PDB file of C-alpha atoms in Angstrom:
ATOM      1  CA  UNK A  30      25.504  29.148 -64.588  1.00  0.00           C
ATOM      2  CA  UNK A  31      22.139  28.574 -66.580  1.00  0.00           C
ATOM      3  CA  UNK A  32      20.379  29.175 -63.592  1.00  0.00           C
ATOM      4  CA  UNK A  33      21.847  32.440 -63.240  1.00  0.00           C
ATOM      5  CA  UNK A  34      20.941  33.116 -67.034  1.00  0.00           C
ATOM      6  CA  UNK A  35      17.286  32.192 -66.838  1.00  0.00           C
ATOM      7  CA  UNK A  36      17.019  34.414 -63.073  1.00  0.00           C
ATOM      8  CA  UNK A  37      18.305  37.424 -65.086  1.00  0.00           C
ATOM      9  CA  UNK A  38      16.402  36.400 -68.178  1.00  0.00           C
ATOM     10  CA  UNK A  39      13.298  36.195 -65.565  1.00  0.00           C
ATOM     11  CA  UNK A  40      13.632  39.633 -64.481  1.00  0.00           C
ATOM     12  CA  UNK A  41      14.269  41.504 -67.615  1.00  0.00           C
ATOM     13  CA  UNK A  42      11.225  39.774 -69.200  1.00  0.00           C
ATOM     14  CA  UNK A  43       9.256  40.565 -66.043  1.00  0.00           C
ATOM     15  CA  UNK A  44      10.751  44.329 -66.274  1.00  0.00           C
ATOM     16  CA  UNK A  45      10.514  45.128 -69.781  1.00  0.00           C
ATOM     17  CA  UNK A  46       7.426  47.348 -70.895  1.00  0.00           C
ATOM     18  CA  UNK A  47       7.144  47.852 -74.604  1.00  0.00           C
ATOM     19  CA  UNK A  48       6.127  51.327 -76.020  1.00  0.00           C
ATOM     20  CA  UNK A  49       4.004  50.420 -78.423  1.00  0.00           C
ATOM     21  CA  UNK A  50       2.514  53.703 -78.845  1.00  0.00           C
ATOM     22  CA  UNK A  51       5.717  55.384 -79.322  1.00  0.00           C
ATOM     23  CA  UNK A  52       7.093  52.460 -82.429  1.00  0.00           C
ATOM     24  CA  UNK A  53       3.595  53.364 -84.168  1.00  0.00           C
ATOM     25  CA  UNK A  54       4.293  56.882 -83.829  1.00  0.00           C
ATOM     26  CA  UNK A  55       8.092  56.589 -84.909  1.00  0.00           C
ATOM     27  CA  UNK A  56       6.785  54.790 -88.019  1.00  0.00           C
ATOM     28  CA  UNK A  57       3.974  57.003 -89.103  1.00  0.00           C
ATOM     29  CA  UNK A  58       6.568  59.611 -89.193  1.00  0.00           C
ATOM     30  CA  UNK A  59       9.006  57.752 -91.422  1.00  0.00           C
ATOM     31  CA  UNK A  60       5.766  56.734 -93.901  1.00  0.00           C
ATOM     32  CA  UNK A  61       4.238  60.107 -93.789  1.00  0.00           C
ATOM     33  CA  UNK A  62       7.129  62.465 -95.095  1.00  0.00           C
ATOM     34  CA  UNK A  63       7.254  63.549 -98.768  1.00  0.00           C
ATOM     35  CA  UNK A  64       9.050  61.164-101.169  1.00  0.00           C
ATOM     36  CA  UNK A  65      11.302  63.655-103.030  1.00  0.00           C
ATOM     37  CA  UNK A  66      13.133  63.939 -99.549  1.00  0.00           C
ATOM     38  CA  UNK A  67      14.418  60.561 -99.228  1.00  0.00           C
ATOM     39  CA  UNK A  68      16.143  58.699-101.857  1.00  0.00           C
ATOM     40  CA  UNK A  69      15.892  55.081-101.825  1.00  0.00           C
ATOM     41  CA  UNK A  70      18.874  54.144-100.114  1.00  0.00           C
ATOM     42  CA  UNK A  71      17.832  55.829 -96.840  1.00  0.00           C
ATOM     43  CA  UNK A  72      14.190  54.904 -97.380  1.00  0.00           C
ATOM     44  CA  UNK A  73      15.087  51.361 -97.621  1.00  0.00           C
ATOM     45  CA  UNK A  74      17.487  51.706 -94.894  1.00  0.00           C
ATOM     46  CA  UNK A  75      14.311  53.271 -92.314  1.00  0.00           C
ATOM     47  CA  UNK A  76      12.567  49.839 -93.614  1.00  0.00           C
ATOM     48  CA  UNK A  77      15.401  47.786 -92.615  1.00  0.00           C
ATOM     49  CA  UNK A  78      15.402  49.871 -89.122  1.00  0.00           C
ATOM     50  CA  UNK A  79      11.938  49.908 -88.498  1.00  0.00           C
ATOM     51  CA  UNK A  80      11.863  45.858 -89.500  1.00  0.00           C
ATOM     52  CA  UNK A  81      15.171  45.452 -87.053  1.00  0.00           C
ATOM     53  CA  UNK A  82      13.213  47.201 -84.770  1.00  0.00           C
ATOM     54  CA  UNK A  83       9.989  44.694 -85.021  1.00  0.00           C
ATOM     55  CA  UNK A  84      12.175  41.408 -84.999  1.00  0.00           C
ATOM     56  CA  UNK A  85      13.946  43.167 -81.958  1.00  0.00           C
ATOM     57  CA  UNK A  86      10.954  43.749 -79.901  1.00  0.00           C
ATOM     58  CA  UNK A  87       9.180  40.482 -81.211  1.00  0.00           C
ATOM     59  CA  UNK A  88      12.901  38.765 -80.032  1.00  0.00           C
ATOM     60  CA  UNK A  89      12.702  40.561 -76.716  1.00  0.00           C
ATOM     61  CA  UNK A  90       9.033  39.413 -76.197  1.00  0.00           C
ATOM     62  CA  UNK A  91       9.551  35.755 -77.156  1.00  0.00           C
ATOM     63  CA  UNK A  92      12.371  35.386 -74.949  1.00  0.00           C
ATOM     64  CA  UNK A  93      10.333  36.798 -72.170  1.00  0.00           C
ATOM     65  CA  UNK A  94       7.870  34.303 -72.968  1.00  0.00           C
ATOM     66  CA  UNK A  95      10.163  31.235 -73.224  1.00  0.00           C
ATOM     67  CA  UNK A  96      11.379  32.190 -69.967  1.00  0.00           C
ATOM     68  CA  UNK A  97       8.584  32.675 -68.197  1.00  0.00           C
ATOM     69  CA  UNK A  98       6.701  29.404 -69.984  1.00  0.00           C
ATOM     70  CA  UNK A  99      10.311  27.553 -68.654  1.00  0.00           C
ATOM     71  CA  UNK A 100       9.000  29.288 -64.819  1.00  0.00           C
ATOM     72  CA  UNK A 101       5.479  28.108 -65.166  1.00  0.00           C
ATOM     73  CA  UNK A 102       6.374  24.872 -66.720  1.00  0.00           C
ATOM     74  CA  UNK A 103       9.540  23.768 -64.465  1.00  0.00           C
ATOM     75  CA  UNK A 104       7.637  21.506 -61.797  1.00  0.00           C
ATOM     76  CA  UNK A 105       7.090  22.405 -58.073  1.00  0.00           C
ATOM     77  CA  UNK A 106       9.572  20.097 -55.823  1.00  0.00           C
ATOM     78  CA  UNK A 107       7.133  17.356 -54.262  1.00  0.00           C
ATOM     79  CA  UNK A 108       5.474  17.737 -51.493  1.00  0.00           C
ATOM     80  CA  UNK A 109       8.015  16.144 -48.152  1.00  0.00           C
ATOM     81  CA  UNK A 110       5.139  13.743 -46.732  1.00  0.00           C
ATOM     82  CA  UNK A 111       6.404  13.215 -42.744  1.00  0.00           C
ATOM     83  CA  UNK A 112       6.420   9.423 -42.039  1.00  0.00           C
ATOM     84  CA  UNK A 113       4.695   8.820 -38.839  1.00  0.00           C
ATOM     85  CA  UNK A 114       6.397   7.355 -36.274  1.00  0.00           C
ATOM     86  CA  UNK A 115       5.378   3.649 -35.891  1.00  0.00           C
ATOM     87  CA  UNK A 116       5.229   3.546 -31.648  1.00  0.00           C
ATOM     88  CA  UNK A 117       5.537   0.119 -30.111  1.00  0.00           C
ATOM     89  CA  UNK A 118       2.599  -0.303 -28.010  1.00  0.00           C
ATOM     90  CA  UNK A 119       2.436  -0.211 -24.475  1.00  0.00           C
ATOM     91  CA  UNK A 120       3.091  -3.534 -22.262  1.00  0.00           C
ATOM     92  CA  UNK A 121       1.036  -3.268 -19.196  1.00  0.00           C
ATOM     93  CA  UNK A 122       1.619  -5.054 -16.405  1.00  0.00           C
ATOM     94  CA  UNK A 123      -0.469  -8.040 -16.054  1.00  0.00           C
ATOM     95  CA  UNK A 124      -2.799  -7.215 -12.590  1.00  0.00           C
ATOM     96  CA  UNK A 125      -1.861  -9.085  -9.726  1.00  0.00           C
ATOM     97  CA  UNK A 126      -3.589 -12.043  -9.019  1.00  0.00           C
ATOM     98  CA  UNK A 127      -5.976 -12.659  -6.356  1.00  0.00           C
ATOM     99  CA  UNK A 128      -6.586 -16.120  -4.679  1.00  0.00           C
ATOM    100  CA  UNK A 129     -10.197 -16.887  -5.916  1.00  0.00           C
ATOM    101  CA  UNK A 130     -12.413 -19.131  -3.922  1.00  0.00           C
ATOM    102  CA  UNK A 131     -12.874 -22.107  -6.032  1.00  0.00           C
ATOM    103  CA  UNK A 132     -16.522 -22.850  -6.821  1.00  0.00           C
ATOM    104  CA  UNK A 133     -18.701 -24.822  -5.399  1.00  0.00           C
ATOM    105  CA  UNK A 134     -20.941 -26.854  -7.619  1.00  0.00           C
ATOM    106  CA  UNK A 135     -24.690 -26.147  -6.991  1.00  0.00           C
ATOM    107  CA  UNK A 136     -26.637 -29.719  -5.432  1.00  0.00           C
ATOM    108  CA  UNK A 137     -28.064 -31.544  -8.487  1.00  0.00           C
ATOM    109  CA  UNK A 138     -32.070 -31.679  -8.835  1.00  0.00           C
ATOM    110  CA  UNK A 139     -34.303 -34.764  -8.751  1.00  0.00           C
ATOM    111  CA  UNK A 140     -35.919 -35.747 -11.269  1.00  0.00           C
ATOM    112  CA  UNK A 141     -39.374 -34.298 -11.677  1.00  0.00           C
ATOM    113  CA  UNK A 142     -38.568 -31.710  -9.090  1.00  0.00           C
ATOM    114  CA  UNK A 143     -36.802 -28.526  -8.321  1.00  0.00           C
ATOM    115  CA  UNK A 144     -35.813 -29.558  -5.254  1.00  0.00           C
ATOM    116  CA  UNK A 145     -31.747 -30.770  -4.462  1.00  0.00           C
ATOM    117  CA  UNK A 146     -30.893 -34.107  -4.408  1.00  0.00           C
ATOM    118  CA  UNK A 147     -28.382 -35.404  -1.586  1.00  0.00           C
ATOM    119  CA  UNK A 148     -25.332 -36.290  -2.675  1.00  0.00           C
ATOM    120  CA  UNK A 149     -23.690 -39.931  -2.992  1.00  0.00           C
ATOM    121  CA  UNK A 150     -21.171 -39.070  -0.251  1.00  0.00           C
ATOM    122  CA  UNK A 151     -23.965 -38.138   2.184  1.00  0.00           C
ATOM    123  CA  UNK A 152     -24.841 -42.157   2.779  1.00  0.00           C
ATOM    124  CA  UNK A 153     -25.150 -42.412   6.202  1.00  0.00           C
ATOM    125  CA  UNK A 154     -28.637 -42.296   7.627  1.00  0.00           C
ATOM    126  CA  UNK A 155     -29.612 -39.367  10.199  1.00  0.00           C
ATOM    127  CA  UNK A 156     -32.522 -41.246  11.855  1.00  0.00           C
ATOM    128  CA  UNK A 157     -31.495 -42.978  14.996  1.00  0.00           C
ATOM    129  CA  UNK A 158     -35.061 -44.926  15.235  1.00  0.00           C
ATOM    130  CA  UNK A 159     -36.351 -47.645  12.863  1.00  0.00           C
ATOM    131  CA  UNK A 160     -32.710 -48.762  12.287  1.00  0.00           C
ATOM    132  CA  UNK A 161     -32.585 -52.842  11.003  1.00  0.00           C
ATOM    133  CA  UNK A 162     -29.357 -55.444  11.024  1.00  0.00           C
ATOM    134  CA  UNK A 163     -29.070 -58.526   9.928  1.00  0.00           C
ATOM    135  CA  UNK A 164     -25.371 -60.601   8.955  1.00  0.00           C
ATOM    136  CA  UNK A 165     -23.412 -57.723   7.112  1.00  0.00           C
ATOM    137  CA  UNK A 166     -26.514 -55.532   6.758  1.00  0.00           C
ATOM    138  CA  UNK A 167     -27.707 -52.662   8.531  1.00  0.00           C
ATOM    139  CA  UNK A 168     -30.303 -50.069   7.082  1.00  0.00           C
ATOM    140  CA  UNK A 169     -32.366 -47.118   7.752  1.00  0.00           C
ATOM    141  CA  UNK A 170     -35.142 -45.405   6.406  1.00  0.00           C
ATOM    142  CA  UNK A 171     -36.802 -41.550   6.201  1.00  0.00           C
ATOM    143  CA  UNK A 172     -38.248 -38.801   4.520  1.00  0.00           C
ATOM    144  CA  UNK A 173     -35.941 -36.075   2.346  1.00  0.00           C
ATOM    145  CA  UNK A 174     -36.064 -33.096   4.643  1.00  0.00           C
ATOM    146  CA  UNK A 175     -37.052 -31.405   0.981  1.00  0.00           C
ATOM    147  CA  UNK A 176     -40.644 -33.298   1.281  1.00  0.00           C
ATOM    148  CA  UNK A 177     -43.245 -31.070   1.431  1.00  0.00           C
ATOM    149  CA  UNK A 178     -47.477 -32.076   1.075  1.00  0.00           C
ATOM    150  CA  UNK A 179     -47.355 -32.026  -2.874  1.00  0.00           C
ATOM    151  CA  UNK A 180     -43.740 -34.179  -3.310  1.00  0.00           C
ATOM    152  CA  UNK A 181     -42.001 -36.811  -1.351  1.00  0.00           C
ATOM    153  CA  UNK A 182     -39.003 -38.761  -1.341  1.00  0.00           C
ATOM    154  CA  UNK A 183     -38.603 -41.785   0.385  1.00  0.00           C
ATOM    155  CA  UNK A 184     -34.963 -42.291   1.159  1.00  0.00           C
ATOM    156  CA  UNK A 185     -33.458 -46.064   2.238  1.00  0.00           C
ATOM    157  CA  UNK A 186     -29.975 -45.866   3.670  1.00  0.00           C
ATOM    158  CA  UNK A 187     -27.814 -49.494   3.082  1.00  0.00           C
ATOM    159  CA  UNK A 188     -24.632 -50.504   4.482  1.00  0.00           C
ATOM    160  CA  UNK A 189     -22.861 -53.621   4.145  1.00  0.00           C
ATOM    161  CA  UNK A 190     -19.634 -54.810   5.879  1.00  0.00           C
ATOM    162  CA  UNK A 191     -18.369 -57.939   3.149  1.00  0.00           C
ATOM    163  CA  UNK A 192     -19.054 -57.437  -0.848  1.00  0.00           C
ATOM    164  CA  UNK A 193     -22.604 -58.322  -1.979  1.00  0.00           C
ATOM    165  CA  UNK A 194     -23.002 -61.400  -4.902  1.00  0.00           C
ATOM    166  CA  UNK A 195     -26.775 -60.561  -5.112  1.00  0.00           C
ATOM    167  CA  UNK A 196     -28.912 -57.562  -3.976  1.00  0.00           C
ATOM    168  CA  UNK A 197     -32.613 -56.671  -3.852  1.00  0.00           C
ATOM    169  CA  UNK A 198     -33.918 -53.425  -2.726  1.00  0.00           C
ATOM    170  CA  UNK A 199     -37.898 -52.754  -2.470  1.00  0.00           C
ATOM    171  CA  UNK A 200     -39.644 -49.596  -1.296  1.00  0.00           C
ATOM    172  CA  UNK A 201     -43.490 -50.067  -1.231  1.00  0.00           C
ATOM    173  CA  UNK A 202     -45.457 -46.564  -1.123  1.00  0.00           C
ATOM    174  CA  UNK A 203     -49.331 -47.034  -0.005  1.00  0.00           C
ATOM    175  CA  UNK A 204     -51.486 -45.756  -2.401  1.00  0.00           C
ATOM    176  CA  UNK A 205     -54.094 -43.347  -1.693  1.00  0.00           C
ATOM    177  CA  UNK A 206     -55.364 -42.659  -5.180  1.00  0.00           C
ATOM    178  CA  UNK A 207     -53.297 -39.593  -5.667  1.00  0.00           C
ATOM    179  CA  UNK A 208     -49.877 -41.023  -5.325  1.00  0.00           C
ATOM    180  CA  UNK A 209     -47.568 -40.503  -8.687  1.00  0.00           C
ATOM    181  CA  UNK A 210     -44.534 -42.177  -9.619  1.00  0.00           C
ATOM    182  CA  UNK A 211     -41.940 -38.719 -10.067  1.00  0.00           C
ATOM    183  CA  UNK A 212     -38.595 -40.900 -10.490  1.00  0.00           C
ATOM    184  CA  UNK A 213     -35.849 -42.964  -8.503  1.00  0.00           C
ATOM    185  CA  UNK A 214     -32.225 -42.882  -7.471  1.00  0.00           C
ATOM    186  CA  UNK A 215     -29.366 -44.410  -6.209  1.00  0.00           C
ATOM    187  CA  UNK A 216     -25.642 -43.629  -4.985  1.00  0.00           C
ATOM    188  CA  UNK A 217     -24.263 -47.298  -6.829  1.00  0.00           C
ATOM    189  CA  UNK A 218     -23.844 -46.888 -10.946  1.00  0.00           C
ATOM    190  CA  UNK A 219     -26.899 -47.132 -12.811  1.00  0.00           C
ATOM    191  CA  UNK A 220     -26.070 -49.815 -15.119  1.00  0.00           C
ATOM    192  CA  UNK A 221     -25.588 -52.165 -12.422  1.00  0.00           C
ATOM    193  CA  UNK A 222     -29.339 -52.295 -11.763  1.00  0.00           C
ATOM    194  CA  UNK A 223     -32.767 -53.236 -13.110  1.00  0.00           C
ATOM    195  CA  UNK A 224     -35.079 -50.321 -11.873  1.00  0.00           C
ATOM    196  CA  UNK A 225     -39.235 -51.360 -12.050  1.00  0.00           C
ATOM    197  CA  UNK A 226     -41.498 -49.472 -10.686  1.00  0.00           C
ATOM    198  CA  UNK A 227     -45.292 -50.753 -10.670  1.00  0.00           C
ATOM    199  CA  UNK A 228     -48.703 -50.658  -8.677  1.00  0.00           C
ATOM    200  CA  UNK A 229     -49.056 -53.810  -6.428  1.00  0.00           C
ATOM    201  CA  UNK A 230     -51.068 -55.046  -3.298  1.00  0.00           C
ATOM    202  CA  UNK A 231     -52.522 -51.246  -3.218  1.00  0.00           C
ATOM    203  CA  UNK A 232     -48.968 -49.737  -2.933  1.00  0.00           C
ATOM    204  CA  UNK A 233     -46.863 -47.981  -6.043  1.00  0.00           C
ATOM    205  CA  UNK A 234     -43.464 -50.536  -5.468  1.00  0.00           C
ATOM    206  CA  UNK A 235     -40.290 -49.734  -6.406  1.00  0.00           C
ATOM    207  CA  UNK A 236     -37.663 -52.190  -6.972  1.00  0.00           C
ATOM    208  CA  UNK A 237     -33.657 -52.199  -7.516  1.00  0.00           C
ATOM    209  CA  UNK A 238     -32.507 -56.097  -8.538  1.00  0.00           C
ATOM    210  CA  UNK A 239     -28.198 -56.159  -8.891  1.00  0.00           C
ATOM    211  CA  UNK A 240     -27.597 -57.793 -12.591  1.00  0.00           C
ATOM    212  CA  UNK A 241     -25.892 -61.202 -12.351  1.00  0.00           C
ATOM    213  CA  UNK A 242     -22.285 -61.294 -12.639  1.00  0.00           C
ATOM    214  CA  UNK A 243     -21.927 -57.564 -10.578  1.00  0.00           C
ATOM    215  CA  UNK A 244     -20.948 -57.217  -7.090  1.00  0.00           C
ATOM    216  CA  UNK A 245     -21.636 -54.588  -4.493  1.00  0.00           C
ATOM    217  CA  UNK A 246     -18.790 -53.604  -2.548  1.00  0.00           C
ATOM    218  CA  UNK A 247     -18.261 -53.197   0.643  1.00  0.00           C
ATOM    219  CA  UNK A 248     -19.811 -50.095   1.819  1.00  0.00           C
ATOM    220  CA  UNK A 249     -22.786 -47.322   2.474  1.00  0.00           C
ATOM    221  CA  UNK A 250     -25.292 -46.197  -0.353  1.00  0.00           C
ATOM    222  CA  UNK A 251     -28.515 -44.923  -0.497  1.00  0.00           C
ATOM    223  CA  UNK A 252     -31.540 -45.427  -2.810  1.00  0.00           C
ATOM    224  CA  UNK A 253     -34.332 -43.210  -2.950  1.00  0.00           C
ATOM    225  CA  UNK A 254     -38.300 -43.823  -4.360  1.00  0.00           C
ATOM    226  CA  UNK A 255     -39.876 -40.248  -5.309  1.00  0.00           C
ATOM    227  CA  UNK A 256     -43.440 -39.367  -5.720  1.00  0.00           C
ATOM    228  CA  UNK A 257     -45.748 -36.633  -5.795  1.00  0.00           C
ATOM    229  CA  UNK A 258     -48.598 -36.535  -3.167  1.00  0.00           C
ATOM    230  CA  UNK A 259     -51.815 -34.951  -4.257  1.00  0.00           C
ATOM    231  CA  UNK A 260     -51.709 -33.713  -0.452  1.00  0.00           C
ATOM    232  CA  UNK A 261     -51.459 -34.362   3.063  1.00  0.00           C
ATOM    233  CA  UNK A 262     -50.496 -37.926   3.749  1.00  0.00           C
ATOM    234  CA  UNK A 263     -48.891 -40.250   6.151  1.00  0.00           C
ATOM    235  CA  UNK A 264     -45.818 -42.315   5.637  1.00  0.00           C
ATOM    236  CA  UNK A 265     -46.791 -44.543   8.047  1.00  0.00           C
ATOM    237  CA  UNK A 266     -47.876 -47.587   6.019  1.00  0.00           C
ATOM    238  CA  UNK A 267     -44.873 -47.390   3.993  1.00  0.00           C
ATOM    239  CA  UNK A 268     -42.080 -49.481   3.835  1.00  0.00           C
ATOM    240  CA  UNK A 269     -38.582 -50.909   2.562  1.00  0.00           C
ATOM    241  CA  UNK A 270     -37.745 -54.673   2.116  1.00  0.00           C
ATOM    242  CA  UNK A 271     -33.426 -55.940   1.619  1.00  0.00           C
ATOM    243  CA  UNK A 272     -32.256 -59.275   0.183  1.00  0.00           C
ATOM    244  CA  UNK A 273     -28.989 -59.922  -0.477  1.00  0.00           C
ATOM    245  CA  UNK A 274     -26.196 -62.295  -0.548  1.00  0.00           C
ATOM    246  CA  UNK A 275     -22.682 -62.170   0.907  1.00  0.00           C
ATOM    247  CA  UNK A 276     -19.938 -64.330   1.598  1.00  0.00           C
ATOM    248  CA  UNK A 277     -21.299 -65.728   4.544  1.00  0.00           C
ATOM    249  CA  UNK A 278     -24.656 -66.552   3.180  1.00  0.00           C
ATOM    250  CA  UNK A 279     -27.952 -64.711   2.917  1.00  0.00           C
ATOM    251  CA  UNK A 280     -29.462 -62.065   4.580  1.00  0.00           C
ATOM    252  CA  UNK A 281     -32.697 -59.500   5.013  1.00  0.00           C
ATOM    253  CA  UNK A 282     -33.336 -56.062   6.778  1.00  0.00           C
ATOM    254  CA  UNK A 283     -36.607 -54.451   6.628  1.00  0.00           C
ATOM    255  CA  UNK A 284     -38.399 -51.316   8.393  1.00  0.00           C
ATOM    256  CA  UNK A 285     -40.416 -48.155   7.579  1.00  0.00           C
ATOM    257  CA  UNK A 286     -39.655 -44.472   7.085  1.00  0.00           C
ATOM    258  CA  UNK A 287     -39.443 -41.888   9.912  1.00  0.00           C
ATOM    259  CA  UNK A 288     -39.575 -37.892   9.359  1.00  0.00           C
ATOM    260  CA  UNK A 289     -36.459 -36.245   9.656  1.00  0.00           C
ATOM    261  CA  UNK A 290     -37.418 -33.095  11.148  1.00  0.00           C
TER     262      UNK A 290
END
């Protein structure tokens, strides 16, 4: 119901047009007639009328304005804010797997040198020639295929048939004035040995000695005496020396080093 007040208050505010002009008009006319016309009564009564008239109009225009003020101040409805949609992402498939080559681990370098070094599993000794046994011993000795006229390594291949209470391994290297010690290694753990290597008798020696207390065990290593050339030389002079003790007693192998290729 008050709604349907203020609409048709709304639209008679927003209708009406006062006639100014004309009110003037009608009250000049009343003020300008001679006095001896109107007696008091009716003169008083055309105030009354023309005030009635005033508070009418000023009535009709204030309620306009209430009602429109009410329009402009009644507040807009909000704003309807859409709530986005929350989507669950989307689960892909994990790709199908592929059998993958398992990797190979690249040959580990020797010391000094960018050249590979064989691995401990690769004991057994390729030369046929030069070959020495003695009681459980047998050996072997030749140059890394990897030599070349500025690096050598000097490898000594050892196998034993009973487990060794002492061991001794000695690779002399003649020197020819530009021979360099560039390192050693051996397939057995490291701890288990004393390394040395020194100049002696015109040769650069290098020598392996088994700590007391250890034991070798049955099987094939290799040790190897690196060194860096200068140039050209010959291998020929150089040589490996074994003592070692088993079981059974004591025994020695011995020989030099033969190209492999």
């Amino acid at each position: 119901m008050n709604e349907e007040i203020e609409r048709r208050l709304r639209e008679a505010a927003e209708a009406h047009r006062p006639d100014r002009a004309r009110m003037l008009a009608r009250v000049e006319r009343g003020m300008a007639g001679p006095a001896v016309r109107h007696r008091a009564r009716p003169f008083a009564r055309s105030g009354i009328r023309v005030a009635l008239a005033g508070l009418a109009a000023g009535g009709i225009l204030t309620t306009g304005g209430l009602a429109v003020a009410a329009i402009v101040a009644e507040p807009s409805p909000p704003p309807t804010v859409a709530t986005p949609t929350t989507l669950a992402p989307a689960v892909s498939s994990p790709p199908p797997t592929s059998a993958r080559p398992t990797p190979v681990a690249p040959p580990a370098t020797t010391p000094g040198s960018s050249r590979p070094t064989p691995s401990a599993t690769s004991a057994s000794p390729s030369p046929t020639v030069g070959e020495s046994q003695n009681g459980p011993l047998w050996s072997a000795g030749s140059l890394d295929p990897y030599s070349s006229v500025y690096w050598t390594q000097s490898d000594l291949f050892l196998k034993t048939t009973q487990p060794l209470t002492s061991l001794t391994v000695e690779i002399r290297i003649v020197q020819t004035g530009k021979v360099k010690n560039a390192g050693t290694w051996h397939t057995l753990p490291s701890g288990d040995f004393t390394v040395t290597v020194q100049e002696a008798g015109g040769a650069l020696v290098y020598r392996w000695v088994l700590k007391p207390g250890l034991t070798v065990p049955a099987g094939s290593y290799r040790f190897g005496a690196q060194f860096n050339n200068g140039s050209v030389r010959s291998a020929a002079g150089d040589g490996y020396r074994v003592d070692a003790q088993a079981s059974g007693g004591s025994a020695s192998v011995r020989g030099g080093f033969v190209p492999t290729r």
